[in-house]
Amino acid sequence: MADIYDKVIELARRRGFVWPTSECYGSVAGFIDYGPLGAMLKRKIENVWRNFYVAREGYFEIECPTIGGEAIYIASGHVKGFADKMIQCPHCNEYHRADHVCDAHNIKNAETKSLDELTEILKDLPCPACGETFNGAQVHYFNLMFHTTIGPGSQRTGYLRPETAQGIFTDFTRLLRFYREKLPFGAVQIGKSYRNEISPRQGMIRLREFTQAEAEIFVNPNDKKHPNFGRYADRAVPLWGIEQQEKCTDPVSMTMKDAVSSGIIANEYVAYYVALTHDFLISCGAEPKKVRFRQHLPDERAHYATDCWDAEVFSERFGWIETVGIADRTNYDLNAHAKNSKDSFTVFMPYDEPKKVMERKIIPNMGALGPKYRNRAKAVSDALAESTPGENGAEIVLDGEKITIPPELYEIREQETEIQGEYIMPHVIEPSYGIDRILYCVLEHSYDEEDVDGEVRKVLHIPAKIAPVQVAVLPLMSRDGLDSIASKIMEKVQDEGIIAQYDDSGAIGRRYRRQDEVGTPFAVTVDYDTKEDNTVTLRERDSMKQIRCDAQKIPGILRDLIRGKVLFDELQ
């Protein structure tokens, strides 16, 4: 196939999957519109994801605003550090990501190089837009967040969120109460995120507005054994670990239990979500041989992360595309928000058995503190209890004022205390999915062309459960009562919650081809035999096989086929 990307995008635009936004005004790079079939396909991929994370894992979904106040992103580090290295061509004034220019010339590890190093490397390289060299231009940082103001007068700074995760982190305390203050627990969110990409030139792969599906799973830092690890312990997944990358060897297929026991994957939680992601991608239609999991190298992994893996899917045009990131982020995010918000972001973990310890306690003499400090006596008492007294008294700070409390105003006692547990800050396991990239990969991997009776049949082999149209109902003729019979079958199919399309335009062969091209897995044809014996023709997209079925049973048969409870070949 010459260039599958061009063929997929041509089909996607022509048949209503995706097209450039606001084409009548020239459109803007990095933004797309999903057409009727694309929007439906996207929702169904999201619902498969919900089935994995909400229905099966039990992580409830929340929804947070797409605009956040500046304080959120100062705490998260995005205001200071969410930037790409950029260079502007001195000749045509086009902006380019420095690492992308390097990648095009096989210069490795560009993202880890300093600004000065990149400036020196790029000075003799040609600009992708005009072909002149970058000599004289300086590489600099460009923050990728979209800036806005909240309310009139530009008094409050805000940003369009660069990821959905921060809303979950800032809701941690309320989520903790919702889950009855017990670990582990998780929350998920599917929604739009925004990144002001420097030069998005890869269609659906690099967008300025995109959909993320993220789960934040809060776990005990001292216990990273997943309670349902057995579900995926024996699942083999292609792992491209640090060792294989450094030796330039192929990924190795390894079970999750072996990957954890050998130390290739840091813990059961990360391994579990690597396997779950593999399961999800394959169930959505990604070709197994075109999926791998790449471990972040030490120089690219965030300093606070224990382990990070990217699910990469191969594209004929773009090579290996990162579609999902799975990371053990430790307590970095919660700790950052705790420091900036002054909330605790901790969980009380009771001990199996209470511990008895000797504690030194400061007992304020309220009879003396009251008259001396009056309405400040309670604040003085609280600060005194947290202080470390010396021989000449205890020094406290109250409203910025240093106060020395003399020894006669308090008593120090050594007493045995029973401790029921301790407060800990959970660690976060984060699987983060790029829905738009996954959708493109589903389209590319499902696209096929074959010769049928001297004609090219274009077909999308999209799994039935995510196909935007799951059944086509086709009367052989739109007369002689065939159309009314087909309409009644259509209603019964729709009553099963199946997305169906009625099509009576053109020859039956042409209608089959139209449905093949948009990935409709099944077609029901009503013909003159239907009037005689109440049977219809049921056609399967991939094999083009046809069988006769009782029209009354068709809705149930289709329901079971779409849900995978029965295979088409088992009906014959």
GROMACS .gro file of N, CA and C in nm, residues 87-96 101 125-137 199 201:
model
   78
   87ILE      N    1   1.270   2.692   1.797
   87ILE     CA    2   1.359   2.778   1.719
   87ILE      C    3   1.279   2.843   1.608
   88GLN      N    4   1.311   2.970   1.579
   88GLN     CA    5   1.244   3.042   1.471
   88GLN      C    6   1.342   3.062   1.357
   89CYS      N    7   1.301   3.021   1.238
   89CYS     CA    8   1.387   3.037   1.121
   89CYS      C    9   1.410   3.186   1.096
   90PRO      N   10   1.535   3.229   1.084
   90PRO     CA   11   1.562   3.372   1.061
   90PRO      C   12   1.525   3.418   0.920
   91HIS      N   13   1.493   3.326   0.832
   91HIS     CA   14   1.464   3.361   0.693
   91HIS      C   15   1.314   3.366   0.665
   92CYS      N   16   1.240   3.260   0.702
   92CYS     CA   17   1.096   3.258   0.673
   92CYS      C   18   1.011   3.287   0.797
   93ASN      N   19   1.075   3.295   0.914
   93ASN     CA   20   1.009   3.327   1.042
   93ASN      C   21   0.915   3.217   1.092
   94GLU      N   22   0.923   3.098   1.032
   94GLU     CA   23   0.843   2.986   1.081
   94GLU      C   24   0.904   2.930   1.210
   95TYR      N   25   0.815   2.885   1.302
   95TYR     CA   26   0.861   2.827   1.427
   95TYR      C   27   0.865   2.674   1.414
   96HIS      N   28   0.963   2.613   1.480
   96HIS     CA   29   0.978   2.468   1.475
   96HIS      C   30   1.022   2.416   1.611
  101VAL      N   31   1.318   1.882   1.453
  101VAL     CA   32   1.417   1.906   1.346
  101VAL      C   33   1.533   1.808   1.361
  125LEU      N   34   2.163   2.313   1.000
  125LEU     CA   35   2.056   2.228   0.946
  125LEU      C   36   1.954   2.315   0.871
  126PRO      N   37   1.887   2.257   0.769
  126PRO     CA   38   1.791   2.335   0.690
  126PRO      C   39   1.656   2.347   0.759
  127CYS      N   40   1.593   2.461   0.741
  127CYS     CA   41   1.457   2.482   0.791
  127CYS      C   42   1.361   2.394   0.710
  128PRO      N   43   1.272   2.317   0.775
  128PRO     CA   44   1.177   2.232   0.701
  128PRO      C   45   1.083   2.311   0.611
  129ALA      N   46   1.063   2.440   0.641
  129ALA     CA   47   0.969   2.520   0.564
  129ALA      C   48   1.031   2.583   0.440
  130CYS      N   49   1.152   2.643   0.456
  130CYS     CA   50   1.210   2.716   0.343
  130CYS      C   51   1.342   2.659   0.293
  131GLY      N   52   1.405   2.572   0.370
  131GLY     CA   53   1.530   2.509   0.326
  131GLY      C   54   1.656   2.584   0.362
  132GLU      N   55   1.644   2.709   0.412
  132GLU     CA   56   1.762   2.784   0.456
  132GLU      C   57   1.807   2.733   0.593
  133THR      N   58   1.932   2.761   0.629
  133THR     CA   59   1.983   2.712   0.757
  133THR      C   60   1.933   2.798   0.873
  134PHE      N   61   1.944   2.741   0.994
  134PHE     CA   62   1.901   2.812   1.115
  134PHE      C   63   2.013   2.900   1.172
  135ASN      N   64   2.121   2.915   1.101
  135ASN     CA   65   2.236   2.991   1.151
  135ASN      C   66   2.193   3.132   1.193
  136GLY      N   67   2.226   3.168   1.317
  136GLY     CA   68   2.189   3.299   1.370
  136GLY      C   69   2.067   3.296   1.460
  137ALA      N   70   1.995   3.184   1.462
  137ALA     CA   71   1.876   3.172   1.547
  137ALA      C   72   1.913   3.103   1.679
  199SER      N   73   0.432   2.350   1.623
  199SER     CA   74   0.412   2.328   1.479
  199SER      C   75   0.346   2.192   1.456
  201ARG      N   76   0.206   1.924   1.271
  201ARG     CA   77   0.201   1.889   1.129
  201ARG      C   78   0.173   1.741   1.108
   0.00000   0.00000   0.00000
